[in-house]
Short mmCIF file of C-alpha atoms in Angstrom, two decimals:
data_model
loop_
_atom_site.label_atom_id
_atom_site.label_comp_id
_atom_site.label_asym_id
_atom_site.label_seq_id
_atom_site.Cartn_x
_atom_site.Cartn_y
_atom_site.Cartn_z
CA MET A 1 28.89 3.40 -24.15
CA ALA A 2 30.45 3.58 -20.74
CA TYR A 3 31.99 -0.01 -20.16
CA LYS A 4 29.35 -0.11 -16.77
CA ILE A 5 30.24 -3.14 -14.64
CA VAL A 6 26.44 -4.87 -13.83
CA THR A 7 25.97 -8.62 -11.89
CA TYR A 8 22.08 -8.46 -12.57
CA PHE A 9 20.40 -8.69 -15.94
CA ILE A 10 17.42 -6.61 -15.79
CA ILE A 11 13.39 -7.74 -17.97
CA ILE A 12 12.59 -4.67 -18.64
CA LEU A 13 9.18 -4.21 -18.08
CA LEU A 14 6.66 -1.68 -16.76
CA LEU A 15 4.60 -2.41 -14.01
CA ILE A 16 1.19 -0.25 -15.36
CA SER A 17 -0.68 0.39 -12.39
CA SER A 18 -3.63 1.77 -13.67
CA GLY A 19 -6.34 -0.97 -11.42
CA VAL A 20 -8.67 -3.00 -13.21
CA ARG A 21 -8.38 -1.69 -17.34
CA SER A 22 -12.49 -2.13 -17.54
CA GLY A 23 -15.12 -0.49 -15.44
CA ALA A 24 -17.59 2.34 -15.09
CA ALA A 25 -14.67 4.33 -13.01
CA ARG A 26 -12.94 5.48 -16.32
CA THR A 27 -15.66 6.72 -17.93
CA PHE A 28 -15.24 9.97 -16.03
CA ASP A 29 -10.96 9.89 -16.96
CA LYS A 30 -9.81 12.40 -19.57
CA ILE A 31 -8.65 9.06 -22.46
CA ILE A 32 -4.89 9.86 -23.43
CA ALA A 33 -4.30 7.55 -26.37
CA TYR A 34 -6.29 4.06 -27.92
CA VAL A 35 -4.74 1.11 -28.16
CA ASN A 36 -7.04 -1.60 -30.41
CA ASP A 37 -10.01 -1.88 -28.26
CA ASP A 38 -9.11 -0.39 -25.04
CA VAL A 39 -7.55 2.78 -24.03
CA VAL A 40 -5.48 4.98 -21.18
CA THR A 41 -6.89 7.12 -19.54
CA GLN A 42 -4.24 10.43 -18.26
CA ARG A 43 -5.48 8.44 -14.35
CA GLU A 44 -3.47 6.11 -15.73
CA LEU A 45 -0.42 7.60 -17.41
CA ASP A 46 0.10 10.12 -13.76
CA VAL A 47 -0.22 6.92 -11.66
CA LEU A 48 2.25 5.79 -13.91
CA VAL A 49 4.67 9.43 -13.59
CA ASN A 50 4.62 8.57 -9.93
CA GLN A 51 5.55 5.68 -10.04
CA ARG A 52 8.92 6.52 -11.89
CA ALA A 53 9.83 9.00 -9.45
CA MET A 54 9.07 6.99 -6.27
CA GLU A 55 11.39 4.40 -8.07
CA LEU A 56 13.62 7.34 -8.84
CA GLN A 57 13.85 8.00 -5.16
CA GLN A 58 14.15 4.16 -4.11
CA VAL A 59 16.28 2.53 -6.57
CA TYR A 60 17.97 5.55 -7.72
CA ARG A 61 18.92 7.75 -4.67
CA PHE A 62 17.30 11.06 -6.59
CA SER A 63 15.52 13.58 -4.49
CA GLU A 64 11.82 14.17 -4.20
CA ARG A 65 12.02 17.37 -6.74
CA GLU A 66 14.48 15.55 -9.17
CA ALA A 67 12.44 12.18 -9.38
CA LEU A 68 9.16 14.32 -10.12
CA ASN A 69 10.37 16.19 -12.68
CA GLU A 70 12.46 14.03 -13.89
CA ALA A 71 9.36 11.39 -14.30
CA GLU A 72 7.57 14.46 -15.79
CA ARG A 73 10.53 14.75 -18.57
CA GLN A 74 10.15 10.84 -19.49
CA ARG A 75 6.29 10.88 -19.93
CA SER A 76 6.30 10.88 -23.61
CA GLU A 77 8.51 8.00 -23.55
CA LEU A 78 6.87 5.53 -20.99
CA LEU A 79 3.15 6.50 -22.82
CA ASP A 80 5.62 4.42 -25.10
CA ARG A 81 6.01 2.50 -23.42
CA LEU A 82 2.61 1.59 -21.69
CA ILE A 83 1.49 0.88 -24.95
CA ARG A 84 3.42 -1.73 -26.03
CA GLN A 85 3.67 -3.68 -22.74
CA MET A 86 -1.07 -3.42 -23.69
CA LEU A 87 -0.11 -4.90 -26.66
CA LEU A 88 2.73 -7.10 -25.18
CA LEU A 89 -0.26 -8.51 -22.92
CA GLU A 90 -2.73 -8.28 -25.70
CA ALA A 91 -0.26 -11.47 -27.24
CA ALA A 92 0.26 -12.95 -24.02
CA LEU A 93 -3.91 -13.27 -23.95
CA THR A 94 -3.61 -14.65 -27.14
CA LEU A 95 -2.01 -17.28 -26.49
CA LYS A 96 -3.60 -17.92 -23.46
CA LEU A 97 -0.20 -17.77 -21.65
CA THR A 98 -1.43 -18.62 -17.73
CA VAL A 99 0.24 -17.30 -14.62
CA SER A 100 0.42 -19.62 -11.22
CA ASP A 101 -0.67 -17.78 -7.76
CA VAL A 102 2.16 -18.11 -6.63
CA GLU A 103 4.08 -16.13 -8.76
CA VAL A 104 1.89 -14.11 -8.53
CA GLU A 105 2.67 -14.31 -5.14
CA GLN A 106 6.08 -13.58 -5.44
CA TYR A 107 6.01 -10.83 -7.77
CA ILE A 108 4.21 -8.81 -5.22
CA GLN A 109 6.95 -9.12 -2.63
CA ASP A 110 10.00 -8.58 -5.37
CA PHE A 111 8.20 -5.31 -5.65
CA LYS A 112 7.54 -4.65 -2.60
CA LYS A 113 11.39 -5.13 -1.47
CA ARG A 114 13.05 -3.52 -4.14
CA TYR A 115 10.47 -0.25 -3.25
CA ASN A 116 11.59 -1.17 0.82
CA ILE A 117 7.93 -2.06 1.55
CA GLU A 118 8.05 -4.19 4.42
CA THR A 119 5.15 -5.02 5.89
CA ASP A 120 1.30 -5.48 4.84
CA GLU A 121 0.21 -2.51 6.12
CA GLU A 122 2.82 0.09 5.03
CA PHE A 123 1.93 -1.76 1.69
CA ARG A 124 -2.10 -1.66 1.60
CA LYS A 125 -1.79 2.18 2.12
CA GLN A 126 0.65 3.04 -0.41
CA LEU A 127 -1.74 1.26 -2.74
CA ASN A 128 -4.43 3.16 -1.95
CA ARG A 129 -2.10 6.31 -2.67
CA GLU A 130 -1.63 5.64 -6.07
CA GLY A 131 -6.35 4.61 -5.35
CA MET A 132 -5.57 0.78 -5.63
CA THR A 133 -6.85 -1.84 -3.93
CA LEU A 134 -4.99 -4.55 -3.11
CA VAL A 135 -6.85 -6.69 -5.65
CA ALA A 136 -6.94 -4.27 -8.31
CA PHE A 137 -2.67 -5.24 -7.82
CA ARG A 138 -2.85 -7.98 -8.29
CA GLU A 139 -4.67 -8.33 -11.20
CA GLN A 140 -2.35 -6.34 -12.34
CA SER A 141 0.57 -8.43 -12.09
CA GLU A 142 -0.58 -11.04 -13.13
CA ARG A 143 -1.44 -9.87 -16.45
CA ASN A 144 1.90 -8.10 -16.13
CA LEU A 145 3.21 -11.86 -15.53
CA LYS A 146 1.72 -13.06 -18.48
CA ALA A 147 3.13 -10.35 -21.34
CA GLU A 148 6.54 -11.22 -18.95
CA LYS A 149 6.71 -14.64 -19.60
CA LEU A 150 5.41 -13.79 -23.58
CA VAL A 151 8.97 -12.03 -23.98
CA MET A 152 10.57 -14.98 -21.89
CA GLY A 153 9.65 -16.32 -24.93
CA ARG A 154 10.35 -14.61 -27.70
CA ILE A 155 13.04 -12.64 -26.89
CA VAL A 156 15.21 -14.11 -24.33
CA PRO A 157 16.44 -16.89 -26.52
CA ARG A 158 17.79 -14.79 -29.21
CA LEU A 159 19.64 -12.92 -26.39
CA GLN A 160 23.20 -15.47 -26.91
CA VAL A 161 26.27 -14.07 -27.07
CA ARG A 162 29.77 -15.34 -28.50
CA GLU A 163 33.30 -15.16 -27.48
CA SER A 164 34.15 -12.65 -30.32
CA GLU A 165 31.44 -10.03 -29.53
CA ILE A 166 33.19 -10.00 -25.76
CA GLN A 167 36.18 -9.67 -27.28
CA THR A 168 35.82 -6.45 -29.35
CA PHE A 169 33.44 -5.28 -26.51
CA PHE A 170 36.55 -5.09 -24.35
CA GLU A 171 38.69 -3.82 -27.07
CA GLU A 172 36.34 -0.69 -27.60
CA ASN A 173 35.35 0.40 -23.81
CA ARG A 174 39.89 -1.20 -22.48
CA ASP A 175 40.52 2.39 -21.70
CA GLN A 176 38.36 2.60 -19.21
CA LEU A 177 39.97 0.10 -17.35
CA PRO A 178 43.66 1.05 -16.31
CA THR A 179 43.44 -2.72 -15.23
CA LYS A 180 43.09 -4.36 -18.28
CA THR A 181 45.12 -1.85 -20.44
CA ASP A 182 48.54 -3.41 -22.63
CA LYS A 183 52.31 -2.80 -21.36
CA VAL A 184 54.71 -2.20 -23.41
CA HIS A 185 58.47 -2.25 -23.06
CA LEU A 186 59.50 0.15 -24.81
CA ARG A 187 62.76 1.54 -25.78
CA HIS A 188 63.91 5.13 -27.95
CA ILE A 189 66.28 7.65 -29.05
CA PHE A 190 66.38 10.82 -28.17
CA VAL A 191 67.40 14.14 -30.64
CA ALA A 192 66.84 16.76 -28.34
CA PHE A 193 66.68 19.55 -30.19
CA LYS A 194 70.32 21.45 -28.90
CA PRO A 195 71.33 24.90 -29.20
CA ASN A 196 74.50 25.10 -31.71
CA GLN A 197 77.70 26.94 -30.78
CA ALA A 198 75.94 29.85 -33.25
CA ASP A 199 73.22 30.16 -30.59
CA ARG A 200 75.88 29.73 -27.75
CA ASP A 201 78.04 32.83 -28.99
CA THR A 202 75.07 35.04 -29.28
CA ALA A 203 73.97 33.96 -25.62
CA PHE A 204 77.87 35.36 -24.24
CA GLU A 205 77.84 37.87 -26.06
CA THR A 206 74.22 38.98 -24.63
CA VAL A 207 75.50 38.13 -21.10
CA ASN A 208 78.74 39.60 -21.39
CA LYS A 209 76.81 43.21 -22.27
CA ALA A 210 74.91 42.09 -19.91
CA LEU A 211 78.15 41.94 -16.60
CA SER A 212 79.59 45.35 -18.48
CA GLU A 213 76.34 47.04 -17.11
CA ILE A 214 76.30 45.54 -13.81
CA THR A 215 80.07 46.45 -13.33
CA ALA A 216 79.60 49.71 -13.99
CA ASP A 217 76.88 50.21 -11.19
CA ARG A 218 76.19 46.33 -8.94
CA THR A 219 73.35 49.24 -7.32
CA LYS A 220 71.01 47.40 -10.38
CA PHE A 221 71.79 44.32 -10.64
CA GLU A 222 67.53 43.24 -9.91
CA GLU A 223 67.22 45.76 -12.60
CA PHE A 224 69.59 44.00 -14.96
CA ALA A 225 68.61 40.66 -14.18
CA ARG A 226 64.62 41.07 -14.42
CA ARG A 227 65.19 42.64 -18.65
CA TYR A 228 67.13 40.03 -19.51
CA THR A 229 64.61 37.13 -18.05
CA SER A 230 61.42 38.42 -17.70
CA GLU A 231 60.79 38.13 -21.82
CA GLN A 232 61.41 34.46 -21.76
CA ASN A 233 60.52 33.61 -18.36
CA PRO A 234 58.08 36.02 -16.80
CA SER A 235 57.49 33.64 -13.09
CA SER A 236 61.56 33.24 -12.38
CA GLN A 237 63.33 34.48 -9.59
CA ALA A 238 66.12 36.26 -10.68
CA GLY A 239 67.03 39.40 -9.56
CA MET A 240 65.41 38.63 -6.53
CA LEU A 241 67.20 37.85 -3.61
CA ILE A 242 67.11 35.26 -1.93
CA GLU A 243 68.18 33.86 1.48
CA ALA A 244 69.07 30.11 2.10
CA SER A 245 70.21 28.61 5.24
CA THR A 246 73.37 25.72 4.44
CA GLU A 247 70.91 23.27 5.15
CA GLU A 248 68.02 24.79 2.70
CA LEU A 249 71.34 25.32 0.11
CA GLU A 250 71.69 21.77 -0.24
CA GLY A 251 68.30 20.97 -1.69
CA PHE A 252 69.11 23.56 -4.66
CA PRO A 253 70.08 23.09 -8.61
CA LYS A 254 73.84 21.67 -8.41
CA ILE A 255 75.36 24.14 -10.08
CA PHE A 256 73.94 26.64 -7.52
CA GLN A 257 75.70 24.91 -4.74
CA ASP A 258 78.70 23.88 -6.53
CA VAL A 259 78.93 27.66 -7.67
CA LEU A 260 77.31 29.37 -4.13
CA THR A 261 80.15 27.88 -1.61
CA ASN A 262 82.74 29.49 -3.27
CA LEU A 263 81.35 32.68 -4.68
CA GLU A 264 82.91 35.37 -2.07
CA ALA A 265 80.94 37.35 -0.75
CA GLY A 266 80.41 40.91 -2.70
CA LYS A 267 81.41 38.61 -6.63
CA LEU A 268 80.46 37.69 -9.45
CA SER A 269 80.53 35.04 -10.99
CA GLU A 270 81.69 34.44 -14.38
CA PRO A 271 78.35 33.31 -17.01
CA ILE A 272 77.74 28.89 -16.26
CA GLU A 273 76.39 27.33 -18.65
CA GLY A 274 72.96 25.72 -16.69
CA ASN A 275 69.29 23.74 -17.87
CA GLU A 276 68.03 27.35 -18.52
CA GLY A 277 70.70 29.42 -20.34
CA LEU A 278 73.73 30.55 -19.29
CA TYR A 279 73.37 32.49 -14.93
CA VAL A 280 75.83 35.05 -13.53
CA PHE A 281 75.36 35.02 -9.11
CA THR A 282 76.63 37.96 -7.38
CA VAL A 283 76.43 37.30 -3.43
CA GLU A 284 75.07 40.09 -0.77
CA MET A 285 75.53 38.00 2.67
CA LYS A 286 77.11 34.37 3.79
CA THR A 287 77.67 33.20 7.29
CA ASP A 288 78.85 29.74 8.61
CA LYS A 289 74.78 29.43 8.21
CA MET A 290 73.48 31.52 5.63
CA ILE A 291 73.64 33.35 2.96
CA ALA A 292 71.33 35.63 0.93
CA PHE A 293 72.31 35.94 -3.43
CA ARG A 294 70.72 37.65 -6.29
CA TYR A 295 70.90 35.79 -10.24
CA LEU A 296 70.56 36.34 -13.57
CA ILE A 297 69.65 34.37 -16.76
CA VAL A 298 70.21 34.63 -20.39
CA PRO A 299 68.34 31.93 -21.82
CA LEU A 300 69.97 29.51 -24.53
CA LYS A 301 67.72 28.77 -26.74
CA PRO A 302 67.82 26.67 -29.98
CA SER A 303 67.44 28.42 -32.68
CA ALA A 304 65.39 27.03 -35.50
CA GLU A 305 68.97 25.86 -37.23
CA ALA A 306 69.94 24.76 -34.35
CA MET A 307 65.98 21.71 -34.29
CA GLN A 308 66.80 21.75 -38.63
CA GLU A 309 69.72 19.74 -37.52
CA ALA A 310 68.07 17.60 -34.86
CA ARG A 311 65.32 16.41 -37.86
CA GLU A 312 68.53 16.31 -40.01
CA ARG A 313 70.57 13.85 -38.01
CA ILE A 314 67.48 11.48 -36.19
CA VAL A 315 66.51 11.33 -40.63
CA GLU A 316 70.05 9.58 -40.85
CA VAL A 317 70.03 7.29 -37.63
CA PHE A 318 66.46 6.53 -39.22
CA LYS A 319 68.07 5.31 -42.66
CA LYS A 320 70.54 3.12 -40.41
CA LEU A 321 67.61 1.60 -38.38
CA GLU A 322 65.93 0.93 -41.98
CA ASN A 323 69.12 -0.77 -43.50
CA GLY A 324 69.09 -3.25 -40.16
CA GLU A 325 71.12 -1.50 -37.91
CA GLU A 326 70.94 -2.48 -34.25
CA PHE A 327 68.42 -0.68 -32.15
CA ASN A 328 70.10 -0.80 -28.45
CA ALA A 329 73.54 0.07 -31.11
CA LEU A 330 72.18 3.33 -32.07
CA ALA A 331 71.16 4.63 -28.67
CA ALA A 332 73.89 4.06 -26.92
CA ALA A 333 75.77 5.45 -29.91
CA HIS A 334 72.97 8.87 -31.19
CA SER A 335 70.38 9.10 -28.49
CA ASP A 336 70.83 12.08 -26.05
CA ASP A 337 69.22 11.05 -23.12
CA ALA A 338 72.37 10.39 -21.02
CA GLU A 339 69.89 8.30 -18.50
CA THR A 340 67.95 5.63 -21.27
CA ARG A 341 71.71 6.01 -23.41
CA ASP A 342 73.86 3.54 -22.52
CA ASN A 343 71.27 0.50 -21.89
CA GLY A 344 70.24 1.35 -25.41
CA GLY A 345 67.48 3.50 -24.55
CA ASP A 346 65.68 1.33 -22.09
CA LEU A 347 62.65 2.89 -20.92
CA GLY A 348 61.27 -0.35 -18.69
CA VAL A 349 57.85 -1.48 -19.31
CA ARG A 350 54.57 1.31 -19.08
CA SER A 351 51.89 0.98 -18.79
CA LEU A 352 50.00 2.21 -21.93
CA THR A 353 47.48 5.10 -19.74
CA GLU A 354 51.27 5.60 -18.05
CA LEU A 355 51.83 7.87 -21.26
CA ASN A 356 50.58 11.07 -22.79
CA PRO A 357 48.30 10.83 -25.63
CA LYS A 358 50.61 11.77 -28.72
CA THR A 359 52.68 9.36 -27.64
CA ARG A 360 50.15 6.52 -26.57
CA THR A 361 48.96 7.57 -29.97
CA ILE A 362 52.30 6.31 -31.89
CA ILE A 363 53.05 3.70 -28.84
CA GLU A 364 49.58 2.25 -29.81
CA ALA A 365 50.28 0.94 -33.36
CA LEU A 366 53.26 -1.14 -32.61
CA GLU A 367 53.32 -4.50 -32.22
CA SER A 368 56.06 -6.68 -30.33
CA ASP A 369 59.88 -5.95 -32.03
CA THR A 370 58.99 -3.59 -35.09
CA TYR A 371 59.92 0.73 -34.42
CA SER A 372 58.17 4.10 -34.89
CA GLN A 373 58.94 7.07 -37.36
CA PRO A 374 60.81 9.86 -35.73
CA HIS A 375 58.38 12.09 -33.54
CA GLU A 376 58.70 15.02 -32.75
CA THR A 377 58.17 16.73 -29.32
CA GLU A 378 58.68 20.01 -27.48
CA SER A 379 62.05 19.43 -26.49
CA GLY A 380 63.66 17.14 -29.44
CA LEU A 381 62.82 13.97 -31.15
CA HIS A 382 62.14 10.45 -31.07
CA ILE A 383 61.66 7.15 -32.08
CA PHE A 384 60.79 4.90 -30.26
CA LYS A 385 60.51 0.87 -29.74
CA VAL A 386 58.41 -1.83 -28.62
CA ASP A 387 60.60 -4.95 -27.43
CA GLU A 388 56.79 -6.22 -26.46
CA ARG A 389 53.38 -6.17 -25.61
CA ASN A 390 51.83 -8.40 -23.33
CA SER A 391 47.54 -8.26 -23.41
CA PRO A 392 46.09 -8.57 -20.47
CA SER A 393 43.66 -11.46 -20.81
CA LEU A 394 39.81 -10.84 -19.35
CA SER A 395 38.42 -13.71 -16.07
CA GLU A 396 35.60 -15.60 -16.12
CA ILE A 397 34.00 -13.03 -13.96
CA GLU A 398 34.87 -10.29 -16.83
CA LYS A 399 32.92 -11.72 -18.62
CA GLN A 400 29.75 -13.32 -17.81
CA GLN A 401 30.07 -9.32 -16.34
CA ILE A 402 30.96 -7.92 -20.27
CA THR A 403 27.97 -10.76 -21.39
CA SER A 404 25.40 -9.35 -18.96
CA ILE A 405 26.46 -5.68 -19.90
CA LEU A 406 25.50 -6.76 -23.54
CA ARG A 407 22.48 -9.41 -23.52
CA GLN A 408 20.82 -5.75 -21.75
CA GLN A 409 21.97 -3.88 -24.91
CA ARG A 410 20.31 -6.88 -27.24
CA PHE A 411 17.23 -7.57 -24.73
CA GLN A 412 16.11 -3.27 -25.45
CA GLU A 413 17.14 -4.11 -29.47
CA GLU A 414 15.34 -6.81 -29.19
CA TRP A 415 11.56 -5.44 -26.96
CA ASP A 416 11.43 -3.10 -28.99
CA ALA A 417 12.10 -4.62 -32.50
CA TYR A 418 9.03 -7.22 -30.84
CA THR A 419 6.51 -4.74 -29.47
CA ASN A 420 7.09 -2.66 -32.75
CA LYS A 421 5.85 -5.22 -34.70
CA LEU A 422 3.12 -4.96 -33.20
CA LEU A 423 2.47 -1.74 -33.06
CA GLU A 424 2.41 -1.92 -37.14
CA ASN A 425 -0.84 -4.69 -36.82
CA ALA A 426 -2.30 -2.51 -34.12
CA TYR A 427 -4.71 0.27 -34.11
CA ILE A 428 -3.06 3.63 -32.08
CA ARG A 429 -4.61 7.12 -31.64
CA ILE A 430 -2.72 9.60 -29.26
CA GLU A 431 -4.38 12.23 -28.28
CA LEU A 432 -1.65 13.44 -25.81
CA LYS A 433 -1.42 17.02 -25.35
CA GLU A 434 1.44 18.82 -24.50
#
């Protein structure tokens, strides 16, 4: 269930706005249900459907068409609740429950306020549109209040919520409360999938072949660059003429700046290893303020053998952890993450919501001062360690809000259970046609 914060407790009672339930006026209306010695007519249910549509418009901001369609969809449910409410009223009358004129008047005022009815004249007109009189509405309000008293006496006392239930609800819905997510002080040992020497030798053979072809015909640099790059990275700018000012060049990767600053126009650079592979640059135009250049990349990817070597490395590191060696020291000695290696693999304090789903699943299972099994990603393998874990506590206001939600859930359950018993002992016959 979604965690939705509310600050009030709603007693679920339907207003049966069908006027006085006895009398000759109902004789000519179609009967759609028999409830013990009483009946439900087509008009009564139609009025209830229209009232639900009005509620959807004024309270829940539905459009008129949306409200009517939704209320009509709920027709069967509204009939069921109407029958249950009639049985509650019958039970209340049997128990001789009473309400005062003051309570009835307050009930009417609350109704008017809920539906934004500002004047008595507007209220009378609204009742007339529904085929009711003020006297009939007061009588029905009195009956509703008696049913409500029955509910308050029989059901509400059962709505106690224990502290353990509040905590369970919180834990089950924690994902929907970003400010209440655990924070962890996290470390890792990272063993990257890196090309081995055999992978580098293969890449250098390829780039040297490309250089030979380019040297033979410099005009085809773009064609050769496309051919050697497109299979690995079709969207790469490799081979395209790139023009940049000296100021713009400062925003390029460092490998570009270092090579292009010293490379003369018309020359080819030596193969240079970068993040994506082996680069070859050529400068077509160069002034004090502008440079126009192209580049070629031969991708340098780890082979299956190189990836297996990384897996074997992480297994050896994990064995050392299991044998009691200190995590920080192993990170400093074996991690390929240059940014965290010297700090013992320290990733800092992270909220669980910051982590990608797969990593989060691993971290959530770790208590303070524990580490994970090796975890493989596209770039390499990680061993994570949680130094410290902090779980935020609930404020008193938040506890009260969760209590309200749980009480509403329990009220519905208890209301259904109580009225189910009334249904079991009642004579019900429904003749509603779809």
